[in-house]
CSV table of C-alpha atoms and ligand atoms in Angstrom, one decimal:
chain,number,residue,atom,x,y,z
A,1,MET,CA,89.0,79.2,113.3
A,2,SER,CA,88.6,82.9,113.5
A,3,TRP,CA,85.0,82.4,114.6
A,4,PHE,CA,86.0,79.8,117.1
A,5,TYR,CA,88.6,82.1,118.6
A,6,ARG,CA,86.4,85.2,118.6
A,7,ASN,CA,83.4,83.5,120.2
A,8,LEU,CA,84.9,80.9,122.5
A,9,ILE,CA,88.6,81.4,123.2
A,10,ARG,CA,88.8,85.2,123.3
A,11,PRO,CA,86.0,85.8,125.8
A,12,ALA,CA,87.8,83.4,128.2
A,13,LEU,CA,91.1,85.0,127.6
A,14,PHE,CA,89.7,88.5,128.1
A,15,THR,CA,88.5,87.7,131.6
A,16,GLN,CA,92.2,87.9,132.6
A,17,ASP,CA,94.5,90.9,132.9
A,18,SER,CA,95.9,92.0,129.6
A,19,GLU,CA,99.6,91.8,130.4
A,20,ALA,CA,99.1,88.6,132.4
A,21,ILE,CA,97.5,86.7,129.5
A,22,HIS,CA,100.2,88.1,127.1
A,23,ASP,CA,102.9,86.8,129.3
A,24,ARG,CA,101.2,83.4,129.7
A,25,THR,CA,100.7,83.1,126.0
A,26,MET,CA,104.3,84.0,125.3
A,27,ARG,CA,105.5,81.4,127.8
A,28,MET,CA,103.4,78.8,126.1
A,29,LEU,CA,104.5,79.8,122.6
A,30,GLY,CA,108.1,79.8,123.8
A,31,TRP,CA,107.8,76.3,125.2
A,32,THR,CA,106.1,75.1,122.0
A,33,SER,CA,108.7,76.8,119.8
A,34,ARG,CA,111.4,74.5,121.3
A,35,HIS,CA,109.6,71.4,120.0
A,36,GLU,CA,109.8,70.9,116.3
A,37,ILE,CA,107.0,68.5,116.1
A,38,LEU,CA,104.6,70.9,117.8
A,39,CYS,CA,105.7,73.7,115.5
A,40,ASP,CA,105.0,71.5,112.5
A,41,ALA,CA,101.6,70.7,113.9
A,42,LEU,CA,100.8,74.4,114.3
A,43,ALA,CA,102.2,75.1,110.8
A,44,SER,CA,99.8,72.6,109.3
A,45,LEU,CA,96.9,74.5,110.9
A,46,PHE,CA,98.0,78.1,110.6
A,47,GLY,CA,100.9,78.2,108.2
A,48,ALA,CA,100.4,80.6,105.2
A,49,PRO,CA,100.6,79.5,101.6
A,50,ARG,CA,103.8,80.4,99.7
A,51,ASN,CA,102.1,82.1,96.8
A,52,CYS,CA,102.5,85.8,97.8
A,53,GLY,CA,106.2,86.3,98.3
A,54,VAL,CA,107.9,89.7,98.2
A,55,GLU,CA,111.5,90.6,97.6
A,56,LEU,CA,112.7,93.8,99.3
A,57,PHE,CA,116.0,95.1,100.7
A,58,GLY,CA,117.6,92.2,99.0
A,59,LEU,CA,115.7,89.9,101.3
A,60,LYS,CA,113.1,87.2,100.4
A,61,PHE,CA,109.8,87.5,102.4
A,62,PRO,CA,107.7,84.3,102.0
A,63,ASN,CA,104.7,86.6,102.4
A,64,PRO,CA,104.1,90.3,103.2
A,65,VAL,CA,102.5,89.9,106.7
A,66,GLY,CA,104.8,90.5,109.6
A,67,LEU,CA,104.6,90.4,113.4
A,68,ALA,CA,105.0,94.0,114.7
A,69,ALA,CA,107.4,95.0,117.4
A,70,GLY,CA,106.3,94.6,121.0
A,71,MET,CA,104.8,91.1,120.8
A,72,ASP,CA,108.0,89.1,121.1
A,73,LYS,CA,110.0,91.6,123.1
A,74,HIS,CA,112.3,89.0,124.6
A,75,ALA,CA,112.8,87.0,121.5
A,76,SER,CA,111.3,84.1,123.4
A,77,ALA,CA,109.3,82.3,120.6
A,78,LEU,CA,111.1,83.1,117.4
A,79,PRO,CA,110.4,79.8,115.5
A,80,ILE,CA,106.7,80.0,116.3
A,81,TRP,CA,105.8,83.0,114.1
A,82,GLU,CA,106.5,81.2,110.9
A,83,ALA,CA,104.2,78.3,112.0
A,84,LEU,CA,101.6,81.0,112.7
A,85,GLY,CA,101.8,82.1,109.1
A,86,PHE,CA,104.0,85.2,109.4
A,87,GLY,CA,106.3,86.2,106.6
A,88,PHE,CA,108.7,88.1,108.9
A,89,VAL,CA,109.0,89.3,112.5
A,90,GLU,CA,110.3,92.4,114.2
A,91,LEU,CA,111.7,91.4,117.7
A,92,GLY,CA,112.0,93.8,120.5
A,93,GLY,CA,112.0,96.8,121.3
A,94,VAL,CA,115.5,96.2,122.7
A,95,THR,CA,117.5,98.7,124.6
A,96,TRP,CA,121.1,98.7,125.6
A,97,GLN,CA,120.4,98.6,129.3
A,98,PRO,CA,118.2,95.8,130.7
A,99,GLN,CA,115.1,97.5,132.1
A,100,PRO,CA,111.9,96.6,133.8
A,101,GLY,CA,109.7,99.1,132.0
A,102,ASN,CA,106.9,101.1,133.6
A,103,PRO,CA,105.0,100.0,136.7
A,104,ALA,CA,102.0,97.7,136.0
A,105,PRO,CA,99.2,97.9,135.1
A,106,ARG,CA,100.5,99.1,131.8
A,107,MET,CA,98.4,97.4,129.1
A,108,PHE,CA,94.6,97.9,128.7
A,109,ARG,CA,92.0,96.6,126.3
A,110,ALA,CA,89.3,98.8,124.8
A,111,VAL,CA,87.3,95.9,123.6
A,112,SER,CA,84.3,97.5,121.9
A,113,ASP,CA,86.7,99.6,119.8
A,114,GLU,CA,89.1,96.6,119.3
A,115,ALA,CA,92.0,98.7,120.5
A,116,LEU,CA,94.8,98.4,123.1
A,117,ILE,CA,96.5,101.1,125.2
A,118,ASN,CA,100.0,100.3,126.4
A,119,ARG,CA,102.7,102.1,128.3
A,120,MET,CA,105.1,99.2,128.6
A,121,GLY,CA,108.2,101.4,128.4
A,122,PHE,CA,110.6,99.0,126.7
A,123,ASN,CA,110.6,96.2,129.3
A,124,ASN,CA,113.4,94.0,128.0
A,125,PRO,CA,116.5,92.1,129.2
A,126,GLY,CA,118.9,94.3,127.2
A,127,ALA,CA,120.7,94.0,123.9
A,128,GLU,CA,123.5,91.6,125.2
A,129,ALA,CA,121.0,89.1,126.6
A,130,ILE,CA,118.9,89.2,123.4
A,131,ALA,CA,122.1,88.7,121.3
A,132,ALA,CA,123.1,85.7,123.4
A,133,LYS,CA,119.6,84.2,123.1
A,134,LEU,CA,119.5,84.7,119.3
A,135,GLY,CA,123.0,83.2,119.0
A,136,GLU,CA,121.9,80.1,120.9
A,137,GLY,CA,118.8,79.7,118.8
A,138,ARG,CA,120.8,79.9,115.6
A,139,ALA,CA,123.3,77.4,116.9
A,140,LEU,CA,120.5,75.0,117.7
A,141,GLY,CA,119.2,75.3,114.2
A,142,ARG,CA,115.9,76.8,115.5
A,143,TRP,CA,115.9,79.7,113.1
A,144,PRO,CA,113.0,80.6,110.8
A,145,LYS,CA,113.3,80.8,107.0
A,146,HIS,CA,111.8,84.3,106.9
A,147,PRO,CA,113.7,87.6,107.6
A,148,VAL,CA,114.1,88.6,111.2
A,149,GLY,CA,114.2,92.3,112.2
A,150,ILE,CA,115.1,93.9,115.5
A,151,ASN,CA,113.5,97.0,116.9
A,152,LEU,CA,115.9,99.3,118.7
A,153,GLY,CA,114.8,101.6,121.5
A,154,LYS,CA,116.7,104.0,123.9
A,155,SER,CA,117.4,103.0,127.4
A,156,LYS,CA,115.4,105.0,129.9
A,157,VAL,CA,118.4,106.0,132.0
A,158,THR,CA,120.3,107.3,129.0
A,159,PRO,CA,119.9,111.1,128.5
A,160,LEU,CA,118.7,112.3,125.1
A,161,GLU,CA,122.2,113.8,124.3
A,162,LYS,CA,123.7,110.3,124.6
A,163,ALA,CA,121.0,108.6,122.6
A,164,ALA,CA,123.2,107.9,119.5
A,165,GLU,CA,125.7,106.1,121.6
A,166,ASP,CA,123.0,104.0,123.3
A,167,TYR,CA,121.4,102.9,120.0
A,168,ALA,CA,124.8,102.2,118.5
A,169,SER,CA,125.8,100.0,121.4
A,170,SER,CA,122.7,97.8,120.9
A,171,PHE,CA,123.2,97.8,117.2
A,172,ARG,CA,126.8,96.7,117.5
A,173,VAL,CA,126.0,93.6,119.5
A,174,LEU,CA,122.8,92.7,117.7
A,175,TRP,CA,124.1,93.3,114.2
A,176,PRO,CA,125.1,89.7,113.5
A,177,HIS,CA,121.7,88.4,114.6
A,178,ALA,CA,119.2,90.1,112.4
A,179,ASP,CA,118.5,90.8,108.8
A,180,PHE,CA,117.2,94.3,109.3
A,181,PHE,CA,116.9,96.9,112.0
A,182,VAL,CA,114.3,99.5,112.9
A,183,VAL,CA,115.2,102.6,114.8
A,184,ASN,CA,112.3,103.3,117.1
A,185,VAL,CA,112.1,106.9,118.0
A,186,SER,CA,108.4,107.0,118.1
A,187,SER,CA,107.3,105.1,121.2
A,188,PRO,CA,105.2,107.4,123.5
A,189,ASN,CA,106.3,105.5,126.6
A,190,THR,CA,109.9,106.5,127.2
A,191,PRO,CA,110.0,110.1,128.3
A,192,ASN,CA,110.9,112.5,125.5
A,193,LEU,CA,111.9,109.7,123.1
A,194,ARG,CA,109.8,111.1,120.3
A,195,GLN,CA,112.0,114.3,120.3
A,196,LEU,CA,114.5,112.0,118.6
A,197,GLN,CA,112.3,112.2,115.5
A,198,ASP,CA,113.7,115.7,115.2
A,199,LYS,CA,115.9,115.9,112.2
A,200,SER,CA,119.3,116.7,113.8
A,201,ALA,CA,118.8,114.2,116.7
A,202,LEU,CA,117.8,111.4,114.2
A,203,ASP,CA,120.7,112.3,111.9
A,204,GLU,CA,123.1,111.8,114.8
A,205,ILE,CA,121.7,108.4,115.6
A,206,LEU,CA,121.7,107.2,112.0
A,207,ALA,CA,125.2,108.4,111.5
A,208,ALA,CA,126.4,106.4,114.5
A,209,LEU,CA,124.6,103.2,113.2
A,210,GLN,CA,125.8,103.5,109.7
A,211,GLN,CA,129.4,103.8,110.9
A,212,ILE,CA,129.0,100.4,112.4
A,213,ASN,CA,126.9,99.0,109.5
A,214,GLN,CA,129.6,98.0,107.1
A,215,GLN,CA,130.2,95.1,104.7
A,216,PRO,CA,127.7,93.9,104.1
A,217,THR,CA,125.4,96.7,105.2
A,218,LYS,CA,122.0,95.7,106.6
A,219,PRO,CA,118.8,97.6,106.0
A,220,VAL,CA,118.2,100.3,108.7
A,221,LEU,CA,114.6,101.6,108.8
A,222,VAL,CA,113.0,104.3,110.9
A,223,LYS,CA,109.7,103.9,112.7
A,224,VAL,CA,107.5,107.0,112.9
A,225,ALA,CA,104.7,108.1,115.1
A,226,PRO,CA,101.2,108.7,113.6
A,227,ASP,CA,101.0,111.9,115.5
A,228,LEU,CA,103.8,113.6,113.4
A,229,SER,CA,102.8,116.4,111.1
A,230,PHE,CA,103.5,115.9,107.4
A,231,GLU,CA,106.2,118.6,107.6
A,232,ALA,CA,108.0,116.7,110.4
A,233,LEU,CA,107.7,113.5,108.3
A,234,ASP,CA,109.3,115.4,105.3
A,235,GLU,CA,112.2,116.4,107.5
A,236,ILE,CA,112.9,112.7,108.3
A,237,LEU,CA,112.7,112.0,104.6
A,238,ASP,CA,115.5,114.6,104.0
A,239,LEU,CA,117.8,112.1,105.7
A,240,VAL,CA,117.0,109.1,103.4
A,241,ASP,CA,119.9,109.6,101.1
A,242,SER,CA,122.5,111.0,103.4
A,243,ARG,CA,122.0,108.3,106.1
A,244,GLN,CA,120.9,105.4,103.8
A,245,ILE,CA,117.5,104.9,105.4
A,246,ALA,CA,116.3,101.7,103.8
A,247,GLY,CA,112.6,102.3,104.6
A,248,ILE,CA,110.0,103.7,107.0
A,249,VAL,CA,107.8,101.7,109.3
A,250,ALA,CA,104.5,103.6,109.5
A,251,THR,CA,103.3,103.8,112.2
A,252,ASN,CA,103.8,103.3,115.9
A,253,THR,CA,100.9,103.8,118.4
A,254,THR,CA,99.1,107.1,118.8
A,255,ILE,CA,98.7,109.4,121.9
A,256,THR,CA,95.4,110.7,120.5
A,257,ARG,CA,92.1,109.1,121.5
A,258,PRO,CA,88.9,108.6,119.5
A,259,GLU,CA,85.8,110.5,120.6
A,260,THR,CA,83.3,108.4,122.4
A,261,ASN,CA,80.2,108.7,124.6
A,262,ASP,CA,80.7,105.3,126.1
A,263,SER,CA,81.8,105.9,129.7
A,264,ARG,CA,83.6,102.6,129.9
A,265,LEU,CA,85.7,103.5,126.9
A,266,GLN,CA,86.3,107.0,128.2
A,267,HIS,CA,87.7,105.5,131.4
A,268,ILE,CA,90.1,103.3,129.5
A,269,TYR,CA,91.1,106.1,127.1
A,270,ALA,CA,92.0,108.2,130.1
A,271,GLU,CA,95.0,105.9,130.7
A,272,PRO,CA,98.3,107.4,129.4
A,273,GLY,CA,100.1,105.4,126.7
A,274,GLY,CA,100.0,104.6,123.1
A,275,LEU,CA,96.8,103.4,121.4
A,276,SER,CA,96.8,100.7,118.8
A,277,GLY,CA,94.2,98.7,116.8
A,278,ARG,CA,91.2,99.7,114.8
A,279,PRO,CA,91.1,103.4,115.7
A,280,LEU,CA,94.6,103.8,114.4
A,281,ARG,CA,94.0,102.3,111.0
A,282,ALA,CA,92.9,105.4,109.0
A,283,ARG,CA,95.7,107.7,110.3
A,284,SER,CA,98.5,105.2,109.7
A,285,THR,CA,97.2,104.7,106.1
A,286,GLU,CA,97.1,108.5,105.7
A,287,ILE,CA,100.8,108.7,106.7
A,288,ILE,CA,101.7,105.9,104.3
A,289,HIS,CA,99.9,107.8,101.4
A,290,HIS,CA,101.9,110.9,102.3
A,291,LEU,CA,105.2,109.1,102.5
A,292,ARG,CA,104.5,107.4,99.2
A,293,ARG,CA,103.6,110.7,97.5
A,294,GLN,CA,106.6,112.5,98.8
A,295,THR,CA,109.1,109.8,97.8
A,296,LYS,CA,107.4,109.0,94.5
A,297,GLY,CA,107.4,105.3,95.5
A,298,THR,CA,111.2,105.1,95.7
A,299,LEU,CA,111.4,104.4,99.5
A,300,PRO,CA,110.0,101.1,100.8
A,301,ILE,CA,107.3,101.4,103.5
A,302,ILE,CA,106.2,98.8,106.0
A,303,GLY,CA,102.6,99.6,106.9
A,304,VAL,CA,101.3,98.9,110.4
A,305,GLY,CA,98.3,100.1,112.4
A,306,GLY,CA,94.9,98.6,112.8
A,307,ILE,CA,95.2,95.7,110.4
A,308,PHE,CA,92.5,93.1,111.2
A,309,THR,CA,91.6,91.8,107.8
A,310,ALA,CA,92.9,91.3,104.3
A,311,ASP,CA,91.0,94.4,103.2
A,312,ASP,CA,92.9,96.4,105.9
A,313,ALA,CA,96.2,95.0,104.6
A,314,TRP,CA,95.2,95.7,101.0
A,315,GLU,CA,94.4,99.3,102.0
A,316,LYS,CA,97.9,99.8,103.4
A,317,ILE,CA,99.5,98.1,100.3
A,318,THR,CA,97.6,100.1,97.8
A,319,ALA,CA,98.4,103.3,99.8
A,320,GLY,CA,102.1,102.5,99.4
A,321,ALA,CA,103.3,99.8,101.8
A,322,SER,CA,105.4,96.9,100.4
A,323,LEU,CA,105.0,94.9,103.5
A,324,VAL,CA,102.6,95.1,106.5
A,325,GLN,CA,102.7,94.2,110.2
A,326,LEU,CA,100.2,93.7,112.9
A,327,TYR,CA,100.0,93.3,116.7
A,328,THR,CA,96.5,94.2,118.0
A,329,GLY,CA,94.7,92.3,115.3
A,330,LEU,CA,96.3,89.1,116.5
A,331,VAL,CA,95.0,89.7,120.0
A,332,TYR,CA,91.4,90.3,118.7
A,333,GLU,CA,91.3,87.9,115.8
A,334,GLY,CA,93.5,85.0,116.9
A,335,PRO,CA,96.2,82.8,115.5
A,336,SER,CA,94.7,82.2,112.0
A,337,LEU,CA,94.9,85.9,111.1
A,338,ALA,CA,98.2,86.0,109.2
A,339,LYS,CA,97.1,83.0,107.1
A,340,GLU,CA,93.7,84.6,106.4
A,341,ILE,CA,95.3,87.8,105.4
A,342,VAL,CA,97.8,86.1,103.0
A,343,ASN,CA,94.9,84.1,101.4
A,344,GLY,CA,92.8,87.3,101.1
A,345,LEU,CA,95.7,89.2,99.5
A,346,ARG,CA,96.2,86.4,97.0
A,347,ARG,CA,92.5,86.5,96.2
A,348,ARG,CA,92.7,90.3,95.7
A,349,LEU,CA,95.6,90.0,93.4
A,350,ASN,CA,93.8,87.5,91.3
A,351,GLU,CA,90.6,89.6,91.1
A,352,THR,CA,92.6,92.7,90.1
A,353,GLY,CA,94.5,90.7,87.5
A,354,LEU,CA,97.9,91.3,89.1
A,355,ARG,CA,100.5,88.7,89.3
A,356,GLU,CA,102.7,90.0,92.1
A,357,LEU,CA,102.1,92.0,95.2
A,358,LYS,CA,104.6,94.6,94.3
A,359,GLN,CA,102.3,95.6,91.4
A,360,ALA,CA,99.7,96.6,93.9
A,361,VAL,CA,101.9,98.9,96.0
A,362,GLY,CA,100.7,102.4,95.8
A,363,ILE,CA,97.9,101.9,93.2
A,364,GLY,CA,95.2,103.3,95.6
A,365,LYS,CA,94.0,106.9,95.7
A,366,ALA,CA,94.6,109.0,98.7
B,401,FMN,C1,101.8,96.1,124.1
B,401,FMN,C2,102.5,96.8,122.9
B,401,FMN,C3,103.9,96.9,122.9
B,401,FMN,C4,104.5,97.5,121.8
B,401,FMN,N1,105.9,97.7,121.9
B,401,FMN,C5,106.5,98.2,120.8
B,401,FMN,C6,108.0,98.4,120.8
B,401,FMN,O1,108.6,97.9,121.7
B,401,FMN,N2,108.5,99.0,119.8
B,401,FMN,C7,107.8,99.5,118.7
B,401,FMN,O2,108.4,100.1,117.8
B,401,FMN,N3,106.4,99.4,118.7
B,401,FMN,C8,105.8,98.7,119.7
B,401,FMN,N4,104.5,98.6,119.7
B,401,FMN,C9,103.7,99.2,118.5
B,401,FMN,C10,103.4,98.1,117.5
B,401,FMN,O3,104.6,97.6,116.9
B,401,FMN,C11,102.6,98.7,116.3
B,401,FMN,O4,103.3,99.7,115.7
B,401,FMN,C12,101.3,99.4,116.8
B,401,FMN,O5,100.7,98.6,117.8
B,401,FMN,C13,100.2,99.5,115.7
B,401,FMN,O6,99.9,98.3,115.1
B,401,FMN,P1,98.6,97.4,115.6
B,401,FMN,O7,97.4,98.4,115.5
B,401,FMN,O8,98.5,96.3,114.6
B,401,FMN,O9,98.8,97.0,116.9
B,401,FMN,C14,103.8,98.0,120.7
B,401,FMN,C15,102.4,97.8,120.7
B,401,FMN,C16,101.7,97.2,121.8
B,401,FMN,C17,100.2,97.0,121.7
């Protein structure tokens, strides 16, 4: 299937504008997700085997491969991801205020590097609309068996000093609708957002969320940028105990660009925004190694950035990630990717003589 997608479907899709095809695909998946029989048909083609489960944060993940934030920003196709083999999803980013995001064009493909650049800027209908949609989905029984996370961003109109309130408002209305939350302070596409990775600003946001997060508490993770220094990462780790950070999602997109002599790539890389895909892989793995080292394996990490194969996922897991996520890989490799990665991870475990995935977490050398 992967060959079929790469050689026949992808070339046709890539003749179209990047965001336009994303929107069309999401509309089609949204429609499909409302028909159980179609979901079952997709699951028979792309569903992943249930032989690689993970338990983390008190949640049961049928497999460790998740859909990264940004793909299903509007929570429009929630039941479909399970049928496409994913073991969990992170919906959003969601902001308190509905907002259109940045002007288009705002998503670009760097095909020969298998990368994307985006400056979407949290286009989303707002936390209340997403909460209503998720409430409806649950009432209709259209809810996946895997854990569902929500990625929280800051509304563009909210000044940085009011960020904690803004995140807390979203968290309050979305709290009943997800199993875990990710505080996104690392998107490069909302002006100054990444300043919220600063220890005192992040402390204020997490304090506001944890005040709401009571009985039972739900896991709150922090998503970091790959462009942070190790010292800045360590400052975030200082908050783990005092603010009950359940884990780190490493990493978001990067504002750096690979060196290239290819003038077409240079042209695309001149676009402002965050870069994802293959060129991000090594740096995000490096960050995972560092986080693992600093926390001596006590803090769960979700590894994301440039995962296209089971080997890439294995690299993240052996660096210290308990779960992985992907976005750009799905665009380049197609709908069988999650299943292929789960199968590949199971094979790796068997070859290494390990029974469970958690035994592989952090066994690699930096
Ligand atoms: C178009 C696009 C939109 C994204 N939107 C979000 C977002 O809203 N929140 C977030 O935390 N990350 C967002 N991301 C980042 C991804 O979740 C992920 O961290 C990053 O793309 C690296 O993974 P990948 O190389 O597998 O794509 C977005 C990425 C892309 C390509």
